[in-house]
Coordinates of C-alpha atoms in Angstrom, one line a residue:
Chain A
M1 CA -0.1 0.1 0.1
N2 CA 3.0 2.4 0.9
A3 CA 5.7 3.2 -1.3
A4 CA 8.3 2.8 1.6
P5 CA 7.3 0.8 4.5
A6 CA 6.7 2.8 7.5
F7 CA 9.4 1.3 9.7
K8 CA 12.6 -0.4 8.8
K9 CA 12.5 -2.7 11.8
I10 CA 9.8 -3.7 14.1
A11 CA 10.7 -5.7 17.3
L12 CA 7.8 -7.6 18.9
I13 CA 8.5 -8.7 22.7
G14 CA 6.1 -11.6 23.0
F15 CA 4.2 -13.8 20.2
G16 CA 0.9 -14.6 21.6
L17 CA -2.6 -13.8 20.3
I18 CA -1.8 -10.1 19.8
G19 CA 2.0 -10.0 19.1
G20 CA 1.2 -12.8 16.4
S21 CA -1.7 -10.8 14.7
I22 CA 0.6 -7.7 14.5
A23 CA 3.2 -9.7 12.9
R24 CA 0.7 -11.4 10.2
A25 CA -1.0 -8.2 9.5
A26 CA 2.2 -6.0 9.2
R27 CA 3.8 -8.4 7.0
Q28 CA 0.9 -8.8 4.8
Q29 CA 0.7 -4.9 4.5
G30 CA 4.2 -4.5 4.0
L31 CA 4.5 -2.1 7.0
A32 CA 8.1 -2.8 7.7
D33 CA 11.4 -4.0 6.0
A34 CA 12.0 -6.6 8.8
I35 CA 10.1 -8.0 11.7
V36 CA 12.0 -9.6 14.6
T37 CA 10.3 -10.9 17.8
T38 CA 11.4 -12.8 21.1
A39 CA 9.3 -15.5 23.0
R40 CA 9.8 -16.3 26.5
S41 CA 10.0 -20.0 26.4
A42 CA 12.3 -21.9 24.1
K43 CA 9.3 -23.7 23.0
S44 CA 7.4 -20.8 21.7
R45 CA 10.5 -19.4 19.9
A46 CA 10.9 -22.7 18.1
R47 CA 7.2 -22.9 17.0
V48 CA 7.5 -19.0 16.0
K49 CA 10.5 -20.1 13.7
E50 CA 8.5 -23.0 12.2
L51 CA 5.6 -20.4 11.4
G52 CA 8.0 -18.4 9.2
I53 CA 6.2 -15.2 9.7
V54 CA 9.1 -13.2 11.3
D55 CA 12.6 -12.3 9.8
D56 CA 14.2 -13.7 13.2
V57 CA 13.4 -15.0 16.5
L58 CA 15.8 -13.8 19.2
E59 CA 16.5 -15.2 22.7
T60 CA 16.7 -11.9 24.5
N61 CA 14.6 -8.6 24.6
A62 CA 17.9 -6.5 24.4
E63 CA 19.0 -8.4 21.2
A64 CA 15.5 -8.0 19.9
V65 CA 15.3 -4.2 20.1
K66 CA 18.7 -3.3 18.6
D67 CA 18.2 -1.1 15.8
A68 CA 14.6 -1.3 15.9
D69 CA 12.6 1.9 15.0
L70 CA 9.3 0.5 16.6
V71 CA 9.3 -1.8 19.5
I72 CA 6.0 -3.2 20.7
L73 CA 5.7 -5.3 24.2
C74 CA 3.1 -7.7 23.5
I75 CA 2.9 -9.4 26.9
P76 CA 1.1 -9.2 30.3
V77 CA 0.8 -6.0 31.9
G78 CA 2.6 -7.1 34.9
A79 CA 5.5 -8.1 32.9
C80 CA 5.9 -4.7 31.1
G81 CA 8.1 -2.7 33.9
A82 CA 10.8 -5.5 33.9
V83 CA 11.1 -5.5 30.0
A84 CA 11.1 -1.8 30.1
Q85 CA 14.2 -1.9 32.5
E86 CA 15.9 -4.5 30.4
I87 CA 15.6 -3.0 27.1
A88 CA 16.1 0.8 27.9
D89 CA 20.1 0.5 27.3
H90 CA 19.7 -1.0 24.1
L91 CA 17.1 1.0 22.3
K92 CA 18.1 3.1 19.1
P93 CA 17.7 6.6 19.6
G94 CA 14.5 8.0 18.3
A95 CA 12.8 4.4 18.6
I96 CA 9.0 4.4 19.4
V97 CA 8.5 2.0 22.3
S98 CA 4.8 1.0 22.7
D99 CA 2.8 -2.0 24.2
V100 CA -0.6 -3.6 23.8
G101 CA -1.7 -3.8 27.5
S102 CA -5.5 -3.6 28.3
V103 CA -4.5 -1.4 31.5
K104 CA -2.5 2.0 30.5
G105 CA -2.0 3.8 33.9
A106 CA -0.1 0.9 35.5
V107 CA 2.0 0.6 32.4
V108 CA 2.8 4.2 32.3
R109 CA 3.8 4.2 35.9
D110 CA 5.9 1.0 35.5
M111 CA 7.7 1.6 32.0
A112 CA 8.0 5.5 31.8
P113 CA 10.8 5.9 34.5
H114 CA 13.0 3.4 32.7
L115 CA 12.8 4.6 29.6
P116 CA 15.6 6.9 27.9
A117 CA 14.4 10.5 26.9
S118 CA 15.7 9.6 23.4
A119 CA 12.9 7.2 23.2
H120 CA 9.2 8.0 22.1
F121 CA 6.8 6.3 24.7
V122 CA 3.3 5.9 23.0
P123 CA 1.4 3.4 25.1
A124 CA -1.4 1.3 23.0
H125 CA -4.1 -0.8 23.5
P126 CA -5.9 -2.5 20.4
V127 CA -9.6 -3.5 21.6
A128 CA -9.7 -6.8 19.9
G129 CA -8.9 -10.5 21.0
T130 CA -10.2 -13.9 21.0
E131 CA -10.4 -16.5 23.8
N132 CA -7.5 -18.1 22.4
S133 CA -3.7 -17.5 23.0
G134 CA -0.2 -18.8 22.2
P135 CA 1.7 -18.2 18.7
D136 CA -0.6 -20.0 16.5
S137 CA -3.8 -18.1 17.4
G138 CA -3.0 -15.0 15.8
F139 CA -4.5 -13.9 12.5
A140 CA -3.9 -10.8 10.1
E141 CA -7.7 -9.7 10.4
L142 CA -7.7 -9.4 14.0
F143 CA -7.9 -5.7 14.3
I144 CA -9.9 -4.7 11.3
D145 CA -12.5 -2.1 12.3
R146 CA -11.6 -2.7 15.8
W147 CA -10.3 0.2 17.9
C148 CA -7.0 0.8 19.0
I149 CA -6.6 3.5 21.9
L150 CA -3.2 5.4 22.1
T151 CA -2.5 7.2 25.6
P152 CA 0.6 9.1 24.9
P153 CA 1.9 10.8 28.3
D154 CA 1.9 14.6 28.1
G155 CA 4.7 16.2 25.9
T156 CA 5.1 13.3 23.6
D157 CA 6.5 14.0 20.2
P158 CA 3.3 14.5 18.0
D159 CA 5.1 12.9 15.2
A160 CA 5.9 9.8 17.1
V161 CA 2.2 9.5 17.9
E162 CA 1.1 10.1 14.2
R163 CA 3.6 7.3 12.9
L164 CA 2.2 4.8 15.4
R165 CA -1.6 6.1 14.6
A166 CA -0.8 5.3 10.8
F167 CA 0.7 1.9 11.7
W168 CA -2.5 0.7 13.5
A169 CA -4.7 2.2 10.9
G170 CA -2.5 0.1 8.3
L171 CA -3.4 -3.0 10.6
G172 CA -7.0 -2.1 9.8
A173 CA -7.9 -0.4 13.2
R174 CA -9.5 2.8 14.3
V175 CA -7.3 4.9 16.4
E176 CA -8.5 7.0 19.1
I177 CA -6.4 9.2 21.6
M178 CA -7.1 9.4 25.4
T179 CA -5.5 9.8 28.6
P180 CA -4.5 6.6 30.7
D181 CA -6.8 7.3 33.3
H182 CA -9.9 7.7 31.1
H183 CA -8.7 4.5 29.2
D184 CA -8.8 2.6 32.4
L185 CA -12.5 3.8 33.5
V186 CA -13.8 2.8 30.1
L187 CA -12.1 -0.5 29.7
A188 CA -13.2 -1.2 33.2
I189 CA -16.8 -1.2 32.2
T190 CA -16.6 -2.4 28.6
S191 CA -13.9 -5.2 29.4
H192 CA -12.6 -5.7 32.8
L193 CA -16.0 -5.9 34.8
P194 CA -17.6 -8.4 31.8
H195 CA -14.6 -10.4 32.2
L196 CA -15.2 -10.7 35.9
I197 CA -18.5 -11.5 36.0
A198 CA -18.1 -14.1 33.2
Y199 CA -15.1 -15.7 35.5
T200 CA -17.4 -15.7 38.4
I201 CA -20.6 -17.3 36.9
V202 CA -18.4 -20.0 35.2
G203 CA -17.2 -20.7 38.7
T204 CA -20.5 -20.6 40.4
A205 CA -21.8 -23.2 37.7
D206 CA -18.8 -25.4 38.4
E207 CA -19.5 -26.3 41.9
L208 CA -23.4 -26.3 42.6
E209 CA -25.0 -29.0 44.7
G210 CA -27.8 -30.4 42.9
V211 CA -26.9 -29.5 39.4
T212 CA -24.1 -31.7 37.6
Q213 CA -21.4 -30.2 35.8
S214 CA -22.4 -32.4 32.9
E215 CA -25.7 -30.8 32.9
V216 CA -24.3 -27.0 32.9
L217 CA -22.3 -28.3 29.7
K218 CA -25.2 -30.1 28.0
F219 CA -27.7 -27.2 28.4
S220 CA -25.5 -24.3 28.2
A221 CA -26.9 -23.2 24.9
G222 CA -29.6 -21.2 26.9
G223 CA -27.1 -18.4 27.5
F224 CA -24.5 -19.8 30.0
R225 CA -22.2 -20.7 27.0
D226 CA -21.8 -16.9 25.6
F227 CA -20.1 -16.5 29.4
T228 CA -17.8 -19.3 28.9
R229 CA -16.1 -17.6 26.0
I230 CA -14.7 -14.7 27.7
A231 CA -13.9 -16.7 30.9
A232 CA -11.7 -19.0 28.9
S233 CA -9.4 -15.9 28.1
D234 CA -5.6 -16.1 29.1
P235 CA -5.3 -16.3 32.9
I236 CA -2.2 -14.7 33.3
M237 CA -3.3 -11.5 31.1
W238 CA -6.5 -11.4 33.0
R239 CA -4.9 -11.8 36.5
D240 CA -2.4 -8.8 35.8
V241 CA -5.5 -6.6 34.6
F242 CA -7.3 -7.0 37.8
L243 CA -4.2 -6.7 39.7
T244 CA -3.4 -3.3 38.0
N245 CA -6.7 -1.7 37.2
K246 CA -8.1 -2.5 40.7
E247 CA -9.5 1.1 41.7
A248 CA -11.7 1.3 38.4
V249 CA -12.7 -2.3 38.6
L250 CA -13.8 -2.1 41.9
E251 CA -15.6 1.3 41.2
M252 CA -17.6 -0.2 38.4
L253 CA -18.5 -3.4 40.5
G254 CA -20.1 -1.2 43.2
T255 CA -22.4 0.2 40.6
F256 CA -23.2 -3.2 39.2
N257 CA -23.8 -4.7 42.6
E258 CA -26.4 -1.9 43.2
D259 CA -28.0 -2.3 40.1
L260 CA -28.1 -6.3 40.5
S261 CA -29.9 -5.3 44.1
K262 CA -32.4 -3.5 42.1
L263 CA -33.3 -6.1 39.9
T264 CA -33.1 -8.8 42.5
R265 CA -35.6 -6.9 44.4
A266 CA -38.0 -6.5 41.4
I267 CA -37.5 -10.5 41.3
R268 CA -38.6 -10.9 44.9
R269 CA -41.4 -8.7 44.7
G270 CA -42.7 -9.8 41.5
D271 CA -42.4 -6.4 39.9
G272 CA -43.1 -7.4 36.0
E273 CA -43.2 -3.9 35.1
A274 CA -39.7 -3.0 36.4
L275 CA -38.3 -6.2 34.8
F276 CA -39.9 -5.1 31.5
E277 CA -38.8 -1.9 31.5
H278 CA -35.3 -2.8 32.4
F279 CA -35.3 -5.6 29.7
T280 CA -36.7 -3.0 27.0
R281 CA -33.8 -0.5 27.5
T282 CA -30.9 -3.1 27.4
R283 CA -32.2 -4.3 24.0
A284 CA -31.8 -1.0 22.7
I285 CA -28.1 -0.8 23.4
R286 CA -27.5 -4.3 21.4
R287 CA -29.0 -2.6 18.6
G288 CA -26.7 0.5 19.2
I289 CA -23.5 -1.9 18.8
V290 CA -24.6 -3.3 15.7
E291 CA -25.3 -0.3 14.1
I292 CA -22.0 0.9 14.4
G293 CA -20.1 -2.2 13.2
Q294 CA -18.7 -3.3 16.4
D295 CA -20.7 -6.8 16.2
S296 CA -22.2 -9.1 13.9
A297 CA -25.6 -8.5 13.2
A298 CA -26.4 -12.0 12.6
P299 CA -28.4 -13.8 15.1
D300 CA -26.7 -16.1 17.6
F301 CA -23.1 -14.2 16.4
G302 CA -23.6 -16.0 13.3
R303 CA -22.8 -19.3 14.9
P304 CA -22.8 -22.2 12.5
H305 CA -26.1 -24.2 12.2
A306 CA -25.9 -27.5 10.5
Q307 CA -28.7 -28.1 8.1
L308 CA -31.5 -30.8 8.8
G309 CA -30.5 -34.1 7.7
K310 CA -27.0 -33.4 8.2
K311 CA -25.3 -33.4 11.6
A312 CA -23.1 -30.4 12.4
E313 CA -19.4 -30.8 12.1
Chain B
M17 CA -37.9 -39.4 5.9
N18 CA -41.3 -41.1 7.5
A19 CA -43.5 -43.2 5.4
A20 CA -46.6 -41.3 7.0
P21 CA -46.2 -38.0 8.7
A22 CA -46.1 -38.4 12.6
F23 CA -49.1 -36.1 12.9
K24 CA -52.0 -35.4 11.0
K25 CA -52.3 -31.6 12.0
I26 CA -50.4 -29.4 14.2
A27 CA -51.6 -26.2 15.9
L28 CA -49.0 -23.8 17.0
I29 CA -50.2 -21.3 19.5
G30 CA -47.9 -18.4 18.6
F31 CA -45.4 -17.7 15.8
G32 CA -42.7 -16.1 17.0
L33 CA -38.9 -17.2 17.2
I34 CA -39.8 -20.7 18.4
G35 CA -43.0 -21.2 17.1
G36 CA -41.8 -19.9 13.7
S37 CA -38.7 -22.5 13.6
I38 CA -40.9 -25.2 14.5
A39 CA -43.1 -24.9 11.6
R40 CA -40.2 -24.3 9.2
A41 CA -38.2 -27.5 10.3
A42 CA -41.7 -29.6 10.6
R43 CA -42.7 -28.7 7.0
Q44 CA -38.9 -29.3 5.8
Q45 CA -39.0 -32.8 7.3
G46 CA -42.3 -33.6 6.6
L47 CA -43.6 -34.1 10.3
A48 CA -47.4 -33.2 9.7
D49 CA -49.9 -33.3 7.0
A50 CA -51.0 -30.0 7.9
I51 CA -49.7 -27.2 10.3
V52 CA -51.8 -24.3 11.5
T53 CA -51.2 -21.3 13.6
T54 CA -52.4 -18.4 15.4
A55 CA -50.8 -14.9 16.5
R56 CA -52.0 -12.4 18.7
S57 CA -51.8 -9.5 16.6
A58 CA -53.4 -8.6 13.2
K59 CA -50.3 -7.6 12.1
S60 CA -48.3 -10.7 13.0
R61 CA -51.2 -13.0 11.3
A62 CA -50.9 -11.2 8.1
R63 CA -47.0 -11.5 8.0
V64 CA -47.2 -15.0 8.7
K65 CA -49.8 -15.7 5.9
E66 CA -47.2 -13.8 3.5
L67 CA -44.5 -16.0 4.6
G68 CA -46.5 -19.2 3.3
I69 CA -45.1 -21.4 5.6
V70 CA -48.2 -22.9 7.4
D71 CA -51.5 -24.1 5.9
D72 CA -53.8 -21.8 7.6
V73 CA -53.4 -19.2 9.9
L74 CA -56.5 -18.8 12.2
E75 CA -57.9 -15.9 14.5
T76 CA -58.7 -17.6 17.5
N77 CA -56.7 -20.3 19.6
A78 CA -59.9 -22.3 20.1
E79 CA -60.3 -22.7 16.2
A80 CA -56.7 -23.4 15.8
V81 CA -56.7 -26.3 17.8
K82 CA -59.8 -28.1 16.3
D83 CA -58.9 -31.4 15.3
A84 CA -55.2 -31.2 15.8
D85 CA -53.2 -33.9 17.0
L86 CA -50.4 -31.9 18.6
V87 CA -51.1 -28.4 19.9
I88 CA -47.8 -26.8 21.0
L89 CA -48.0 -23.3 23.0
C90 CA -45.0 -21.4 21.5
I91 CA -46.1 -18.2 23.9
P92 CA -44.5 -16.3 26.8
V93 CA -44.6 -18.7 29.9
G94 CA -47.0 -16.2 31.9
A95 CA -49.6 -16.7 29.1
C96 CA -49.9 -20.4 29.2
G97 CA -52.3 -20.8 31.9
A98 CA -55.1 -18.6 30.2
V99 CA -54.7 -20.3 26.7
A100 CA -54.6 -23.6 28.4
Q101 CA -58.3 -22.5 29.6
E102 CA -59.2 -21.0 26.3
I103 CA -58.4 -24.1 24.3
A104 CA -59.7 -27.0 26.7
D105 CA -62.9 -27.5 25.4
H106 CA -62.0 -27.5 21.8
L107 CA -59.3 -30.3 21.9
K108 CA -59.6 -33.5 20.2
P109 CA -59.7 -36.5 22.4
G110 CA -56.1 -38.2 22.4
A111 CA -54.6 -34.8 21.5
I112 CA -51.0 -34.1 22.8
V113 CA -50.8 -30.6 24.3
S114 CA -47.3 -29.2 24.7
D115 CA -45.3 -25.9 25.1
V116 CA -41.9 -24.3 24.6
G117 CA -41.4 -22.6 27.9
S118 CA -38.1 -21.9 29.8
V119 CA -39.7 -22.5 33.2
K120 CA -41.3 -25.9 33.8
G121 CA -43.0 -26.0 37.2
A122 CA -45.2 -22.9 37.0
V123 CA -46.6 -24.0 33.2
V124 CA -47.5 -27.3 35.0
R125 CA -49.1 -25.7 37.6
D126 CA -50.9 -23.2 35.3
M127 CA -51.8 -25.7 32.5
A128 CA -52.7 -28.8 33.9
P129 CA -56.0 -28.0 36.0
H130 CA -57.7 -26.8 32.9
L131 CA -56.7 -29.4 30.5
P132 CA -59.2 -32.6 30.0
A133 CA -58.4 -35.8 30.9
S134 CA -58.6 -37.2 27.4
A135 CA -55.5 -35.0 26.4
H136 CA -52.0 -36.0 27.1
F137 CA -50.2 -33.2 28.6
V138 CA -46.3 -33.3 28.1
P139 CA -44.4 -30.1 28.6
A140 CA -41.2 -29.3 26.8
H141 CA -38.3 -26.8 26.7
P142 CA -36.2 -26.8 23.5
V143 CA -32.9 -25.1 24.8
A144 CA -32.2 -23.1 21.6
G145 CA -32.6 -19.5 20.8
T146 CA -31.3 -16.3 19.3
E147 CA -31.7 -12.8 20.4
N148 CA -34.3 -12.1 17.6
S149 CA -38.0 -12.5 17.8
G150 CA -41.2 -12.1 15.8
P151 CA -42.5 -14.1 12.8
D152 CA -39.4 -13.5 10.7
S153 CA -37.1 -14.6 13.1
G154 CA -37.3 -18.3 12.9
F155 CA -35.4 -20.7 10.9
A156 CA -35.4 -24.5 10.3
E157 CA -31.8 -25.4 11.8
L158 CA -32.3 -23.6 15.2
F159 CA -32.9 -26.9 16.9
I160 CA -30.2 -29.0 15.6
D161 CA -27.8 -30.8 18.1
R162 CA -29.7 -28.4 20.9
W163 CA -31.4 -30.3 23.7
C164 CA -35.1 -30.4 24.0
I165 CA -36.2 -31.2 27.8
L166 CA -39.4 -33.0 28.2
T167 CA -41.2 -32.7 31.6
P168 CA -44.3 -35.2 31.7
P169 CA -46.5 -35.1 34.9
D170 CA -46.3 -38.6 36.7
G171 CA -48.8 -40.9 34.9
T172 CA -48.6 -39.3 31.5
D173 CA -49.2 -41.9 28.8
P174 CA -45.6 -43.1 27.6
D175 CA -46.7 -43.5 24.1
A176 CA -47.5 -39.7 23.8
V177 CA -44.1 -39.0 25.5
E178 CA -42.7 -41.2 22.9
R179 CA -44.4 -39.6 19.9
L180 CA -43.5 -36.0 21.2
R181 CA -39.7 -37.3 21.5
A182 CA -39.7 -38.5 18.0
F183 CA -41.2 -35.2 16.7
W184 CA -38.4 -33.1 18.6
A185 CA -35.5 -35.8 17.5
G186 CA -37.2 -35.1 13.8
L187 CA -36.5 -31.3 14.3
G188 CA -33.2 -32.2 14.9
A189 CA -32.9 -31.9 18.6
R190 CA -31.6 -34.6 21.3
V191 CA -34.2 -35.0 23.6
E192 CA -33.8 -35.7 27.5
I193 CA -36.7 -36.1 30.1
M194 CA -36.6 -34.7 33.8
T195 CA -38.8 -33.6 36.4
P196 CA -40.2 -30.1 36.3
D197 CA -38.5 -29.1 39.4
H198 CA -35.0 -30.1 38.4
H199 CA -35.6 -28.5 35.0
D200 CA -36.2 -25.4 36.6
L201 CA -33.0 -25.6 38.9
V202 CA -30.4 -26.4 36.1
L203 CA -32.0 -23.6 33.6
A204 CA -31.7 -21.1 36.5
I205 CA -28.0 -21.5 36.2
T206 CA -27.3 -22.2 32.7
S207 CA -29.9 -19.7 31.3
H208 CA -31.8 -17.6 33.7
L209 CA -28.9 -16.3 36.1
P210 CA -26.6 -15.5 33.0
H211 CA -29.4 -13.3 31.3
L212 CA -30.3 -11.7 34.6
I213 CA -26.4 -10.7 34.9
A214 CA -26.5 -9.8 31.4
Y215 CA -29.5 -7.5 31.8
T216 CA -27.8 -6.0 34.7
I217 CA -24.4 -5.3 33.4
V218 CA -25.8 -3.7 30.2
G219 CA -27.8 -1.5 32.3
T220 CA -25.1 -0.6 34.5
A221 CA -23.3 0.7 31.5
D222 CA -25.9 2.5 30.1
E223 CA -25.9 5.1 32.9
L224 CA -22.5 5.8 34.1
E225 CA -21.0 8.9 34.9
G226 CA -17.4 9.7 33.7
V227 CA -18.1 7.2 30.9
T228 CA -20.2 8.0 27.9
Q229 CA -23.0 5.6 26.1
S230 CA -21.0 6.2 22.9
E231 CA -17.7 5.2 24.2
V232 CA -19.3 1.9 25.7
L233 CA -20.7 1.1 22.5
K234 CA -17.4 1.9 20.7
F235 CA -14.9 -0.1 22.9
S236 CA -17.6 -3.2 23.5
A237 CA -15.2 -5.5 21.5
G238 CA -13.4 -5.8 24.8
G239 CA -15.9 -8.3 26.1
F240 CA -19.2 -6.0 26.9
R241 CA -20.6 -7.1 23.4
D242 CA -21.0 -10.8 24.3
F243 CA -23.1 -9.7 27.1
T244 CA -25.5 -7.4 25.2
R245 CA -26.3 -10.1 22.4
I246 CA -28.4 -11.9 25.5
A247 CA -29.7 -8.9 27.1
A248 CA -31.4 -8.3 23.8
S249 CA -33.8 -11.2 24.2
D250 CA -37.3 -10.8 24.0
P251 CA -38.5 -8.8 27.3
I252 CA -41.8 -10.1 27.7
M253 CA -40.6 -13.7 27.7
W254 CA -37.9 -13.1 30.1
R255 CA -39.9 -10.9 32.6
D256 CA -42.2 -14.1 32.9
V257 CA -39.2 -16.4 33.1
F258 CA -38.1 -14.4 36.4
L259 CA -41.5 -13.8 37.7
T260 CA -42.2 -17.7 37.5
N261 CA -38.9 -19.1 38.2
K262 CA -38.1 -16.9 41.2
E263 CA -36.9 -19.3 43.8
A264 CA -34.5 -21.1 41.9
V265 CA -33.2 -18.0 40.5
L266 CA -32.8 -16.4 43.9
E267 CA -31.2 -19.4 45.2
M268 CA -28.5 -19.4 42.2
L269 CA -28.1 -15.7 42.8
G270 CA -27.3 -16.1 46.3
T271 CA -24.4 -18.5 45.4
F272 CA -23.1 -16.3 42.6
N273 CA -23.0 -12.9 45.1
E274 CA -20.6 -15.1 47.1
D275 CA -18.5 -16.1 44.5
L276 CA -18.4 -12.6 43.4
S277 CA -17.4 -11.3 46.9
K278 CA -14.5 -13.9 46.9
L279 CA -13.3 -12.6 43.6
T280 CA -13.7 -9.0 44.7
R281 CA -11.9 -9.7 47.8
A282 CA -8.9 -11.3 46.1
I283 CA -8.7 -8.1 43.6
R284 CA -8.9 -5.8 46.7
R285 CA -5.9 -7.7 48.6
G286 CA -3.8 -7.9 45.3
D287 CA -4.1 -11.8 45.6
G288 CA -2.8 -12.7 42.3
E289 CA -2.6 -16.6 43.1
A290 CA -6.4 -16.9 44.0
L291 CA -7.3 -14.9 40.5
F292 CA -5.0 -17.1 38.4
E293 CA -6.3 -20.3 39.9
H294 CA -10.0 -19.2 39.4
F295 CA -9.2 -18.2 36.0
T296 CA -7.5 -21.2 34.9
R297 CA -10.2 -23.6 36.3
T298 CA -13.0 -21.6 34.3
R299 CA -11.0 -21.9 31.1
A300 CA -11.6 -25.8 31.3
I301 CA -15.1 -25.5 31.7
R302 CA -15.0 -23.8 28.0
R303 CA -13.1 -26.4 26.5
G304 CA -16.0 -28.8 27.9
I305 CA -18.7 -27.1 26.0
V306 CA -16.9 -27.1 22.9
E307 CA -15.8 -30.9 23.2
I308 CA -19.6 -32.0 23.8
G309 CA -20.7 -29.7 20.6
Q310 CA -22.8 -27.3 22.5
D311 CA -20.7 -24.2 21.0
S312 CA -18.6 -23.3 18.1
A313 CA -14.9 -23.9 18.3
A314 CA -14.3 -21.2 16.1
P315 CA -12.5 -18.3 17.9
D316 CA -14.8 -15.3 18.6
F317 CA -17.8 -17.6 18.0
G318 CA -16.6 -17.6 14.5
R319 CA -17.4 -14.0 14.1
P320 CA -16.8 -12.6 10.7
H321 CA -13.3 -10.8 10.5
A322 CA -13.1 -8.8 7.0
Q323 CA -10.2 -9.2 5.0
L324 CA -7.3 -6.7 5.1
G325 CA -7.4 -4.0 2.1
K326 CA -11.3 -4.9 2.2
K327 CA -14.1 -3.3 4.6
A328 CA -15.9 -5.6 6.7
E329 CA -19.8 -5.2 5.3

């Protein structure tokens, strides 16, 4: 698409769902002359080599960032501070350093103090993902029409911000800029609280008296299975999210609990009017999400339904 | 498939997502000589006539059930008692009377007293659905590989139960038989509680200070949108579910609240180990659901992802 690639060398620290998807999309769109990566385990590094998507797979983060114009940490939020410390002395002057973490306040607090003044720090969060993880889970289309939020600290070089914006646009994303604190509040409700609730209810169903686990699995199509998908997300990533965005999550949780009490009271009192009014309002919100293209309009998420007379695969 | 159709005449009371799907599938599989239906509003009746799926669209329930071998109430649970009363005197002796309600204890209590001894009452609940409703929302494949639970009262004619079982199997469903009370407990956790939680969180997100509704919609791909799909389900149907399965729902809600308190405490204390342990356990449950064929194994529910360079539709 571009006459010359936007970056000569991109270094990805970590090659899971997000790192692997960035590599695939960036290569497909010709956004870099070279892409190198590291992965924490020897097994992952071997697998990434086999996949043949990147130009080099290195053992240490320090080696990987050498001469890179763009360094992206694609690792759990809790690991970002230590990696920033590790790579700081090896960064090329003028390099853009970014990440993909789901929490931004903590990432800025943990990383910024370690980075040299000669590097441009532009934290980022692509709001996209699936329940899968590991080197094989990524795909080039993951970011298309999803949002990527940049949270550059005050005083960041506008040119560096613009180059990263253009990079994410090249991966197919729509880009928005906001402060780290506002990001953390918005994501607390749109992502962190939903995950916490899903993790809770799936756990609840796992240890009931009177209903067996096999019954829970069998009859999950009644609604439960929609929760299990997000409760299957990477446990380390999500542990870190809740440890690092504690305040905003607890605040949203407080509001959620109040609202749940209200609906519980309506059920206890048999107040059908209050229930109907609430359920009608939430239906409109779904419509809004489909209208702005943030979800499939196909019923049941477009889940496959086999034809009659044939069995589903 | 069969040499002779299982039923000469089927009467469907109500032609929404479930009634419309039964009609389409039964016709496609040749399970009845004739299928007639009623719908509450003149507008719906006109639309069902246009669709041309059934043999006749009648104005009253009493007319519809005349000479029918199988009568299925495909209406909200709260309306079943009144309809049973309405049709009782018009049922053909030996007719099977069934329903598709998501709550079974209340349906048995509301319907059974009105039905004549000459009819066979076999309540049923197909555990399948989408967030859509209305005459156009049904499709013949809805029940394939989903479960249909029958809850015949003690002493029901085994032959009638077997004929209804075979009918649902013909629609593609797997059939299970249990008591109404056990059904209501199982569905409270696999369906009713998930819906209540989804309705709550979507409502919470709708009236936050500090985060606009437009931000909630934009960044919903982080997890929130999975909840909005089930919070878009038919409000009347779900009002009735919570009014009629109150005890079981409140019991499950109590357990859920205890579990949520535990996870909240782990977040507040920064107990990463407890969070990691919980999140690892819930991941395994997802795997179980995919393995037994109750959900798509495709990541992201197989949601469509446009190709790079092309825009998603």
